[in-house]
Coordinates of C-alpha atoms and ligand atoms in Angstrom, one line a residue:
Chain A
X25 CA 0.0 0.0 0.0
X26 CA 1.3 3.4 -0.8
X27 CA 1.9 5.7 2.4
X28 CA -0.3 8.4 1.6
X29 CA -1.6 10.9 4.4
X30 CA -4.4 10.3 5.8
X31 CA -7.2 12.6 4.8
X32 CA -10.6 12.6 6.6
X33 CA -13.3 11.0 4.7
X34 CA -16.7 12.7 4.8
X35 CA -20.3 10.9 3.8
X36 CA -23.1 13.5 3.5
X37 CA -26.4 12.2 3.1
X38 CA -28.1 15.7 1.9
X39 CA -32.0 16.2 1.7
X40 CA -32.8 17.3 -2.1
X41 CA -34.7 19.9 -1.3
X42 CA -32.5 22.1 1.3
X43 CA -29.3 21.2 2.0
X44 CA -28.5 19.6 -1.3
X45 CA -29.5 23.3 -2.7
X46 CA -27.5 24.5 0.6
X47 CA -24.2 22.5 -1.4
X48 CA -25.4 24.0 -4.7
X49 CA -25.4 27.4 -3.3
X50 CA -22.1 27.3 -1.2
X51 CA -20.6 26.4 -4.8
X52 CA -22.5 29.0 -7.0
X53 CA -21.2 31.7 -4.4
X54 CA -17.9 30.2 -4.1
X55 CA -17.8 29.6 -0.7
X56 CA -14.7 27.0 -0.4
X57 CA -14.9 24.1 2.3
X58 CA -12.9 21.0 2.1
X59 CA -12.9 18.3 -0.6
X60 CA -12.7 15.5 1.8
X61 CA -16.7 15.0 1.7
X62 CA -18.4 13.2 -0.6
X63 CA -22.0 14.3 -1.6
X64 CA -25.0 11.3 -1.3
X65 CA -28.5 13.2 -2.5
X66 CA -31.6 12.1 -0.7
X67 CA -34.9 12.9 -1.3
X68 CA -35.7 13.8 2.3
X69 CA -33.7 13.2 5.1
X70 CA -36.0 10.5 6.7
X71 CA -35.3 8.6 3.6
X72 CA -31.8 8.0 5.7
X73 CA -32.3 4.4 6.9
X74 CA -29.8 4.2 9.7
X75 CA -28.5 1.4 7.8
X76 CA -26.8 3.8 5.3
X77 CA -25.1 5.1 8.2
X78 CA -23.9 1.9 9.6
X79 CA -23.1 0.6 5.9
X80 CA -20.7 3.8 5.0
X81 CA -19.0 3.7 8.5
X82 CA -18.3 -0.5 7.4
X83 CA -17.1 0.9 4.1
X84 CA -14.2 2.7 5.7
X85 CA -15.9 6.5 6.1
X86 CA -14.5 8.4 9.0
X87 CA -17.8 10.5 9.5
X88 CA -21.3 11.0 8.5
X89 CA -23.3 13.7 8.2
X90 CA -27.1 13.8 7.6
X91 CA -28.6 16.9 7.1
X92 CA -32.1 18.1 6.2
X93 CA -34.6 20.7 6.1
X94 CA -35.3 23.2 9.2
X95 CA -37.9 21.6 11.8
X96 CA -41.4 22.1 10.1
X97 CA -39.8 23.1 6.5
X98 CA -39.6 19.5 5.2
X99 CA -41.1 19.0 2.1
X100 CA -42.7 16.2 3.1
X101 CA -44.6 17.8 6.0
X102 CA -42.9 15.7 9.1
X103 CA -40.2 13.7 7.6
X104 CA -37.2 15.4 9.2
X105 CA -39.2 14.8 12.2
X106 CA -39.4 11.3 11.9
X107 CA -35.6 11.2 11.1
X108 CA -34.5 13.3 14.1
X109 CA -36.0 10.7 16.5
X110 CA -34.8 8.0 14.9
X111 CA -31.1 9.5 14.4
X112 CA -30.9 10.3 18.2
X113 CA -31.0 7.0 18.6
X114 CA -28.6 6.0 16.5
X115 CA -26.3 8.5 17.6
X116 CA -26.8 7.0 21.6
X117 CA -25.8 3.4 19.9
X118 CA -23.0 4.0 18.0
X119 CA -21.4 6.5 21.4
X120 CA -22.6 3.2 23.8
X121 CA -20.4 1.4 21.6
X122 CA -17.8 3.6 21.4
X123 CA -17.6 5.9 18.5
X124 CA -16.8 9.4 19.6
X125 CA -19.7 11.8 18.8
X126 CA -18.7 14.0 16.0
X127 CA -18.4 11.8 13.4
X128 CA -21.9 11.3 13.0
X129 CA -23.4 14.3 12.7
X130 CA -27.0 15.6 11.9
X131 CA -27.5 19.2 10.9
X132 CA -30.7 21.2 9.4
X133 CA -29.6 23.4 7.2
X134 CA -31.8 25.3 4.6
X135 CA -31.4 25.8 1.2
X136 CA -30.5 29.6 1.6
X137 CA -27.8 29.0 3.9
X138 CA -24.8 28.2 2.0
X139 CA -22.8 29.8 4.3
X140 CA -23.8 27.8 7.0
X141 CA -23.3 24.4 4.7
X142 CA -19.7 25.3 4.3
X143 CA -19.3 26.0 7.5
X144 CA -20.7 23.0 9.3
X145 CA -18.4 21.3 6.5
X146 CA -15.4 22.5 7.6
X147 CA -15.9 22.0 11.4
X148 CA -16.9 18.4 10.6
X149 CA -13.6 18.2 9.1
X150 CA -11.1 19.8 11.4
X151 CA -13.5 17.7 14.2
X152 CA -12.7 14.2 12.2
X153 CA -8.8 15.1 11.3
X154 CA -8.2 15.6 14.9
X155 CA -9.4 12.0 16.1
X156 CA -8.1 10.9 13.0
X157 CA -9.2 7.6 11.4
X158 CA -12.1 5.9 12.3
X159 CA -11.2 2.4 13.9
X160 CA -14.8 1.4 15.0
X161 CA -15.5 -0.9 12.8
X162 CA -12.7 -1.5 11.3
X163 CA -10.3 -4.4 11.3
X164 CA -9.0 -5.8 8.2
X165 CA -9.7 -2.8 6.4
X166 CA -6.0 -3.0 4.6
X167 CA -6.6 -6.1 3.1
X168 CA -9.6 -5.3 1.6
X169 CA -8.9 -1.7 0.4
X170 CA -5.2 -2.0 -0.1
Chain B
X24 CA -42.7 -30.0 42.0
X25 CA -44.4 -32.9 40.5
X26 CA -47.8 -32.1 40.8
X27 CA -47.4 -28.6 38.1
X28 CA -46.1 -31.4 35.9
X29 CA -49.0 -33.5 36.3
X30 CA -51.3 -30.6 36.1
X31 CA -49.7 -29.4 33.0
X32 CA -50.2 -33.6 31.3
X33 CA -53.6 -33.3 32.9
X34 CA -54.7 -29.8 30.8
X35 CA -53.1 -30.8 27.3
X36 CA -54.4 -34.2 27.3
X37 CA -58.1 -32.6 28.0
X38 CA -57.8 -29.9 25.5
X39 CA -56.1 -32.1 22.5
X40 CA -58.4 -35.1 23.4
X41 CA -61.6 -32.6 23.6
X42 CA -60.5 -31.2 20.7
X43 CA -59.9 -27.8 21.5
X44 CA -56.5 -27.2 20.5
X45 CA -55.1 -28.8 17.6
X46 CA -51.4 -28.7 19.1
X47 CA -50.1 -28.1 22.6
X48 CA -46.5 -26.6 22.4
X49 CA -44.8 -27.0 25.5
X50 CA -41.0 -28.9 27.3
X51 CA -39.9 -31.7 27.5
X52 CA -36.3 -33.3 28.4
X53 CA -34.0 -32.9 26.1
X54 CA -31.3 -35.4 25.3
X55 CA -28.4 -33.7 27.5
X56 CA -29.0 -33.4 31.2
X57 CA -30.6 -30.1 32.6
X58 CA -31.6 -29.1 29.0
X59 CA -35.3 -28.4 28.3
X60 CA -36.5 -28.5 24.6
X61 CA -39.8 -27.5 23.0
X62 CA -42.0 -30.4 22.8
X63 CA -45.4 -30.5 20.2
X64 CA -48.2 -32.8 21.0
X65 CA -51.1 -33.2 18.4
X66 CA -52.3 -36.2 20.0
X67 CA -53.5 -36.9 23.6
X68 CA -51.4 -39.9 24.4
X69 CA -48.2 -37.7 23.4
X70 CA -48.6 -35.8 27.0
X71 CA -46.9 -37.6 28.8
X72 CA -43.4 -35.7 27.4
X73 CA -44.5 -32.4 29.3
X74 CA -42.4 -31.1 32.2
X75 CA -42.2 -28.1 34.0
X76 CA -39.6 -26.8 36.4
X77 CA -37.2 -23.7 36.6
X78 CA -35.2 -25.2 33.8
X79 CA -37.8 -24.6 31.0
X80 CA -35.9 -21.5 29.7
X81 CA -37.1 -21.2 25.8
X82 CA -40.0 -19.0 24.6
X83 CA -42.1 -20.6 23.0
X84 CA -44.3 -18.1 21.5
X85 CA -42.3 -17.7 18.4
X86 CA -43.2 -21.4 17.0
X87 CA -46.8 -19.7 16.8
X88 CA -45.8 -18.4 13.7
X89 CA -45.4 -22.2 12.1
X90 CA -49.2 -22.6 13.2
X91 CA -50.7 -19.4 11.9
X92 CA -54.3 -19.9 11.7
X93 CA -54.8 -23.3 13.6
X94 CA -55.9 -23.6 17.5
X95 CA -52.9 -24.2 19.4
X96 CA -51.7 -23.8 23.0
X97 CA -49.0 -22.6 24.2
X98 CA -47.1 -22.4 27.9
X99 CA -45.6 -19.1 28.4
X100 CA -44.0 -17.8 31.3
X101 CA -44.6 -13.8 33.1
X102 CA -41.9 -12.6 31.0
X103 CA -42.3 -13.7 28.0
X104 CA -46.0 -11.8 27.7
X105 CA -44.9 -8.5 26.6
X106 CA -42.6 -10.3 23.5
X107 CA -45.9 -12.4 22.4
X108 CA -48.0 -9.3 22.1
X109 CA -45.8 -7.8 20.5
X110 CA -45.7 -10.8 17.9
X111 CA -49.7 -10.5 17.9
X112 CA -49.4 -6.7 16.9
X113 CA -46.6 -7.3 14.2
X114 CA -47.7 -10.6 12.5
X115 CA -51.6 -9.9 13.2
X116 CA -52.2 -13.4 14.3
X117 CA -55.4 -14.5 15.4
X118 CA -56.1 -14.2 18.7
X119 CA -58.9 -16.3 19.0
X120 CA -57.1 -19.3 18.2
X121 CA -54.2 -19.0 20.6
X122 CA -54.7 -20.0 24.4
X123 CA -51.9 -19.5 26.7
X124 CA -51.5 -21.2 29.5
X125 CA -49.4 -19.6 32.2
X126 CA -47.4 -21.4 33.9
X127 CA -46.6 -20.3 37.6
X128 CA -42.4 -19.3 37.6
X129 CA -40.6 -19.3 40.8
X130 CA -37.6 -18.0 38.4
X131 CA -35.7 -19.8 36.2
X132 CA -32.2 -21.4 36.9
X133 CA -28.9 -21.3 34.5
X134 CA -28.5 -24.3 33.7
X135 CA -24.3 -23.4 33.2
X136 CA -24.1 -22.8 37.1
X137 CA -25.7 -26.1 37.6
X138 CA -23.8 -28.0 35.2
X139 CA -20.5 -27.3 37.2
X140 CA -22.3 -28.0 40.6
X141 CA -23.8 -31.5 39.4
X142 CA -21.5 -32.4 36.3
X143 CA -24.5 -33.1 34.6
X144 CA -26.3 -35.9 36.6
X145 CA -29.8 -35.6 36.3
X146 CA -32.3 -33.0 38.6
X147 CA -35.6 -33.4 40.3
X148 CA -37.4 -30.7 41.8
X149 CA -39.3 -31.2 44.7
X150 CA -40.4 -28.0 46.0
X151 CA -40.6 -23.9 45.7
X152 CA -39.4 -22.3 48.9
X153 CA -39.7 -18.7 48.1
X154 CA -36.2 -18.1 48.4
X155 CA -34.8 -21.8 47.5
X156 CA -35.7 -24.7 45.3
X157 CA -35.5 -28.3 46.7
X158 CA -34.4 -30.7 44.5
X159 CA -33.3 -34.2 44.7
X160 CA -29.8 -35.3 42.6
X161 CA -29.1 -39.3 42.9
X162 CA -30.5 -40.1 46.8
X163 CA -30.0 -36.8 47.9
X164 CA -32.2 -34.3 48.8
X165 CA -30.4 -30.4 48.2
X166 CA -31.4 -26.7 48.6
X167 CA -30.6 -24.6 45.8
X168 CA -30.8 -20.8 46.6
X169 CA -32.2 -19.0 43.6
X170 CA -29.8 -15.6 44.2
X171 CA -26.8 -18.2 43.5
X172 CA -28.4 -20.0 40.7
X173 CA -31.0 -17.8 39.1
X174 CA -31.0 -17.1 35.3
X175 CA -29.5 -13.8 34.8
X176 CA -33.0 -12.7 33.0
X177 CA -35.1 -13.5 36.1
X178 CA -33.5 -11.0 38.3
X179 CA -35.8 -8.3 36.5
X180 CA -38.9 -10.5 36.4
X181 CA -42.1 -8.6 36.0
X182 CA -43.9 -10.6 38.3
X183 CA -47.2 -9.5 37.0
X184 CA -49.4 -11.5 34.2
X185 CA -51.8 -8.8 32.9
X186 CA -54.1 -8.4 29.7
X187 CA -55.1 -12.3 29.5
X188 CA -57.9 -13.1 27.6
X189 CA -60.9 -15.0 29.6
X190 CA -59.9 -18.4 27.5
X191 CA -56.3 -17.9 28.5
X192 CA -55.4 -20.4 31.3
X193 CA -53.3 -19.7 34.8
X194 CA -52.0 -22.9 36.2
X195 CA -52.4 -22.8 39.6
X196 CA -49.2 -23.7 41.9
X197 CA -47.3 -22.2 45.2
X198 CA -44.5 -20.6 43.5
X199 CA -42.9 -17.3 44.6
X200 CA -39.8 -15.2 43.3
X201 CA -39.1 -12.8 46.0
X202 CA -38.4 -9.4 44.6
X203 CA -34.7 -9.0 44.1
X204 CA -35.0 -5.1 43.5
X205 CA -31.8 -5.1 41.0
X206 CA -31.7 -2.3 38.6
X207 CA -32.3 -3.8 35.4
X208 CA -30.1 -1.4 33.7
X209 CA -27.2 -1.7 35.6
X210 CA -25.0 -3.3 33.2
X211 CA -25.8 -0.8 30.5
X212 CA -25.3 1.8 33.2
X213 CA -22.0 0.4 33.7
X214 CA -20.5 0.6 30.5
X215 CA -21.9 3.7 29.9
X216 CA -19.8 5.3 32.5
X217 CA -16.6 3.6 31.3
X218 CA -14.2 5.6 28.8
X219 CA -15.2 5.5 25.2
X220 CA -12.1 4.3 24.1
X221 CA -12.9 0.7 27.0
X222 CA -16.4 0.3 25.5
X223 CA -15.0 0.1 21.9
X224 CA -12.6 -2.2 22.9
X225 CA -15.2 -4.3 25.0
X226 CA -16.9 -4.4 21.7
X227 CA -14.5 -5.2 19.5
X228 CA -13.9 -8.2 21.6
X229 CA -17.3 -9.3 21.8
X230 CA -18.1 -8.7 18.4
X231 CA -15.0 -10.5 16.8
X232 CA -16.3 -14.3 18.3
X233 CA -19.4 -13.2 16.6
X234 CA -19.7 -16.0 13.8
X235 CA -23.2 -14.6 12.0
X236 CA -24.9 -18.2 12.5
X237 CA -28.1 -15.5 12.8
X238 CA -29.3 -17.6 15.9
X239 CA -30.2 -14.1 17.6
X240 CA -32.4 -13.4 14.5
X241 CA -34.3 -16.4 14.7
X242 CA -34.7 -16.7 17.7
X243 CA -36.5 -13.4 18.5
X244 CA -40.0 -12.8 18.7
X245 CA -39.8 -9.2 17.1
X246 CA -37.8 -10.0 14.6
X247 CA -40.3 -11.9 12.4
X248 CA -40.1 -10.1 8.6
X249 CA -40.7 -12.4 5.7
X250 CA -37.5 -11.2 4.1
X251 CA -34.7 -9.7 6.3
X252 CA -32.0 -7.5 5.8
X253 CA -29.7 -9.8 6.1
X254 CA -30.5 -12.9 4.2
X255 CA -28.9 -12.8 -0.1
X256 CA -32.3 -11.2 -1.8
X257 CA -33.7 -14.2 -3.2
X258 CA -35.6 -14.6 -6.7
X259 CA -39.3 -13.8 -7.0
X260 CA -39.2 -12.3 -3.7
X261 CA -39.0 -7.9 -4.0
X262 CA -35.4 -7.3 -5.5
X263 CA -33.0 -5.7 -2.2
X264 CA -30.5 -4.4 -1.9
X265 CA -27.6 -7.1 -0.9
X266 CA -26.7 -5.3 2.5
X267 CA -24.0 -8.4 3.8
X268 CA -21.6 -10.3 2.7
X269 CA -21.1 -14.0 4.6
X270 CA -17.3 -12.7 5.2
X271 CA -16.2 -13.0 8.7
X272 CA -15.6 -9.3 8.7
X273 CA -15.6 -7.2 12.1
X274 CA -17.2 -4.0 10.0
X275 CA -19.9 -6.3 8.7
X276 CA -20.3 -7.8 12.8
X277 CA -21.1 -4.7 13.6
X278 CA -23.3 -3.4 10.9
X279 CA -25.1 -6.4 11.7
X280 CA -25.6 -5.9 15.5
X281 CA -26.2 -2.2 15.4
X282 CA -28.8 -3.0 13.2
X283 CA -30.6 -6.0 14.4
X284 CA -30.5 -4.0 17.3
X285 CA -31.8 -0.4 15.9
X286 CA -34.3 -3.1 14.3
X287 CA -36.5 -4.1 17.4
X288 CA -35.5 -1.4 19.6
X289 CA -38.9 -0.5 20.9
X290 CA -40.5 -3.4 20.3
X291 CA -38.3 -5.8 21.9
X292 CA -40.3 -8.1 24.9
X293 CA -36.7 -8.2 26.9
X294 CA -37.0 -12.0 27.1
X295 CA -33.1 -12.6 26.6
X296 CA -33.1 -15.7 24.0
X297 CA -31.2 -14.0 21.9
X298 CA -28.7 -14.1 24.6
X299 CA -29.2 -17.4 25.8
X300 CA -28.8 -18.8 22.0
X301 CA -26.0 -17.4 21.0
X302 CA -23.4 -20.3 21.1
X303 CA -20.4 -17.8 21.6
X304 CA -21.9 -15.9 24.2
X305 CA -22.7 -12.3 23.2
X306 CA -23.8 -10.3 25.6
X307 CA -26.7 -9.4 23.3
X308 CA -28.8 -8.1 26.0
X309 CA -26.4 -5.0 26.9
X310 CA -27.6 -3.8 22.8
X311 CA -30.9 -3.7 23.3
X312 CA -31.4 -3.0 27.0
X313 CA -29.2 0.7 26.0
X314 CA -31.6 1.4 23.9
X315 CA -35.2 0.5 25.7
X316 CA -33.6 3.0 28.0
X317 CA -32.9 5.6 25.6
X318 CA -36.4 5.2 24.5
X319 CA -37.9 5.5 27.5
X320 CA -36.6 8.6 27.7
X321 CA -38.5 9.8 24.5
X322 CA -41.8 11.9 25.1
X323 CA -44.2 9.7 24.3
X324 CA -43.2 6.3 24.4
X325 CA -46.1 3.2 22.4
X326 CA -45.4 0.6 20.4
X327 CA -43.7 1.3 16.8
X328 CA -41.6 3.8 18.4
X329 CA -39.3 4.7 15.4
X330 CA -42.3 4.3 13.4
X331 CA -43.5 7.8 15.0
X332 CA -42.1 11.1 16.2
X333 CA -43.0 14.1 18.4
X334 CA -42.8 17.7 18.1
X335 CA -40.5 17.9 21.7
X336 CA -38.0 15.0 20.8
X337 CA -34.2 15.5 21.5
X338 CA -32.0 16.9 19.0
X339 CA -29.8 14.7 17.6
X340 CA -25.8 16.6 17.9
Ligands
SF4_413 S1 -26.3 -15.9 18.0 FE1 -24.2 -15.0 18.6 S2 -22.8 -15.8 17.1 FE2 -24.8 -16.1 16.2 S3 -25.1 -14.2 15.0 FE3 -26.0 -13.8 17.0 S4 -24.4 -12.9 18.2 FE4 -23.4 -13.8 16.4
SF4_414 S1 -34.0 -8.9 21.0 FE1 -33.6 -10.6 22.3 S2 -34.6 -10.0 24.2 FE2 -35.5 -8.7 22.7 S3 -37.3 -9.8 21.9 FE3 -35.6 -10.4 20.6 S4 -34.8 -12.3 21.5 FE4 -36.1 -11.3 23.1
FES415 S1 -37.4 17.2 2.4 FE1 -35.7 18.0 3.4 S2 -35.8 17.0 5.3 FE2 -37.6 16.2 4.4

């Protein structure tokens, strides 16, 4: 395996309808935030099965972020509702089994707030590059990705 | 503690032999010493297999699901009431047709402590002293106190039997679990206060004698889906997504666990087989017992939990 640094790897799950056009507007004004995250488009954030989460932490991410609509701005009436209590409780599982609370990450962020996507980008980052690589989860990761 | 097993004979043989249940699931012995297996009788003069005593640790109520739509009995114990409605509400099974009979439980014993006390020789129980079982090995006659003996689950028994229907049968006997007052939670509480860094480690050596044999899956009374998450989508069944791979593969062992776990988190009956099957030993029960008590802390706790929201819910960080 080459020795590479490490960068942080980022999985966003973005709602379509808000943050995704949160993403589209940080580019347009040319906010800059870091390249390590990579973009997932959903159509609401309740269509986040925490399985998603689980599954990209198995494939070797080092943090996730979900982020939706503002509370009672969903387009689908409740959905980010229904996806806050159930990624509360994800968030108390993965911590019970040890995973260290900012690298999974829920956020509501509209799609007027650009700003405010770059920025909770680049904490995210600077949050996941200081506990460095995940290791929950991990265990033979070299073989398989090397 | 002869005469519950001859009252238990007594009641299947009457209801099979007056037709009113097709099948009476119950115990019997099992081929090893101190083990207790399901037993099925269709027939009257199959009866006489039925035992009960503090060994008969599965629940049973999951075999229901073989029988959908017939008249079938079935022994249950206290504990395992909240797990079989909650296989009523998921699988909508009729009612009507079931008739539990509920057997009196002076607590259950594990059956692992007793095997290195008595190497396996055989057990009779005599009698239910509160406090103590008597029970006769070989000639002898010995006392047995439950605190050393009892089966970890029983030391939060709910000692209650609510919500029977007027068919539904109690079987009477003089048995009595004094209340232990232990703090259900405590092991969860434990771990919880323990560094992140020691939990992920505890974890990672639980997790890694995990061999995915799926026994905690099938074992479980809430998780009863048609097609699961977990299994290779098969043909003619709705095309999934291939979530696992068979690899024994730590990420994998924990995708599995968090979400088996996440799965019937609020509708899990806290019976503890999928503890008591797993043949490496997982503390399984630490999983979901963290998160019935993260849920209880949600406003507005009912069945289907994740299934439903409020507006005052904690916000996730
Ligand atoms: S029963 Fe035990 S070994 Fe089998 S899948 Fe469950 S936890 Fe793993
Ligand atoms: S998760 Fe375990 S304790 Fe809960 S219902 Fe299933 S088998 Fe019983
Ligand atoms: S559509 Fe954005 S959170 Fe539901």
């Amino acid at each position: 395996m080459s020795v590479k640094e490490w960068e942080p790897k980022i999985v966003a799950f973005l709602c379509h309808w808000c943050s995704y056009a949160a993403a589209d507007l940080a580019g347009v004004s040319r906010f800059s935030y870091p390249p390590n995250v990579r973009i997932i488009r959903v159509p609401c954030s309740s269509r986040v099965n925490p399985q998603f989460v689980l599954r990209a932490f198995a494939e070797g991410a080092d943090g996730v972020l979900v982020a939706g609509c503002h509370l009672g701005d969903c387009h689908y009436v409740k959905g980010n509702y229904y996806a806050r209590r159930r990624l509360w409780v994800l968030q108390r599982l993965l911590e019970f089994v040890g995973m260290e609370p900012a690298r999974f990450q829920v956020h509501w962020i509209s799609g007027a707030e650009g700003a405010k996507f770059a920025e909770t980008i680049k904490e995210m980052v600077d949050k996941v590059r200081i506990l460095g690589p995940n290791r929950l989860f991990q265990e033979v990761k070299d073989i398989c990705v090397g | 503690m002869r005469g519950l097993t001859e009252a238990l004979r007594e009641l299947a043989y009457r209801l099979l032999r007056e037709g009113e249940v097709e099948l009476f699931l119950g115990y019997s012995w099992g081929t090893l010493p101190l083990v207790v297996r399901p037993c099925f009788a269709t027939r009257p003069e199959q009866v006489e297999a039925f035992i009960f005593n503090p060994l008969c640790l599965p629940n049973l109520v999951k075999y229901l699901l073989r029988f959908e739509g017939r008249r079938v009995a079935v022994v249950v114990k206290k504990c395992e009431l909240p797990s079989f409605r909650q296989l009523l509400a998921d699988r909508n099974l009729e009612r009507k047709k079931i008739r539990l009979v509920v057997a009196p439980c002076g607590g259950l014993l594990d059956p692992a402590k007793l095997q290195k006390e008595f190497s396996g020789q055989p057990l009779e129980f005599i009698a239910d002293r509160g406090k103590e079982y008597v029970v006769r090995v070989g000639e002898e006659e010995k006392v047995l106190a439950k605190q050393l003996y009892l089966y970890p689950r029983c030391f939060s028994c709910p000692q209650k039997d609510e919500d029977l229907e007027p068919e539904d049968i109690r079987l009477e006997f003089s048995t009595s679990l004094p209340s232990l007052e232990v703090d259900p939670y405590a092991g969860v509480s434990y771990l919880e206060e323990r560094p992140a860094e020691e939990r992920r480690e505890f974890w990672d050596r639980v997790f890694k004698r995990c061999i995915r044999c799926y026994a905690c899956r099938e074992v479980c009374p809430a998780c009863s889906c048609h097609e699961c998450c977990f299994d290779p989508p098969l043909p003619g069944w709705q095309r999934t997504v291939d979530w696992m791979s068979k690899a024994h593969w730590l990420p994998e062992i924990y995708q599995y666990h968090l979400t088996r776990a996440l799965h019937v988190a609020g509708r899990c009956g806290e019976c503890g087989e999928c503890e008591r099957v797993c043949p490496v030993k997982i503390p399984l029960m630490l999983l979901v017992k963290k998160l019935a008590k993260e849920i209880q802390s949600l406003p507005g706790v009912e069945p289907g939990i994740l299934a439903s929201y409020s507006p005052d819910d904690p916000e996730p960080h």
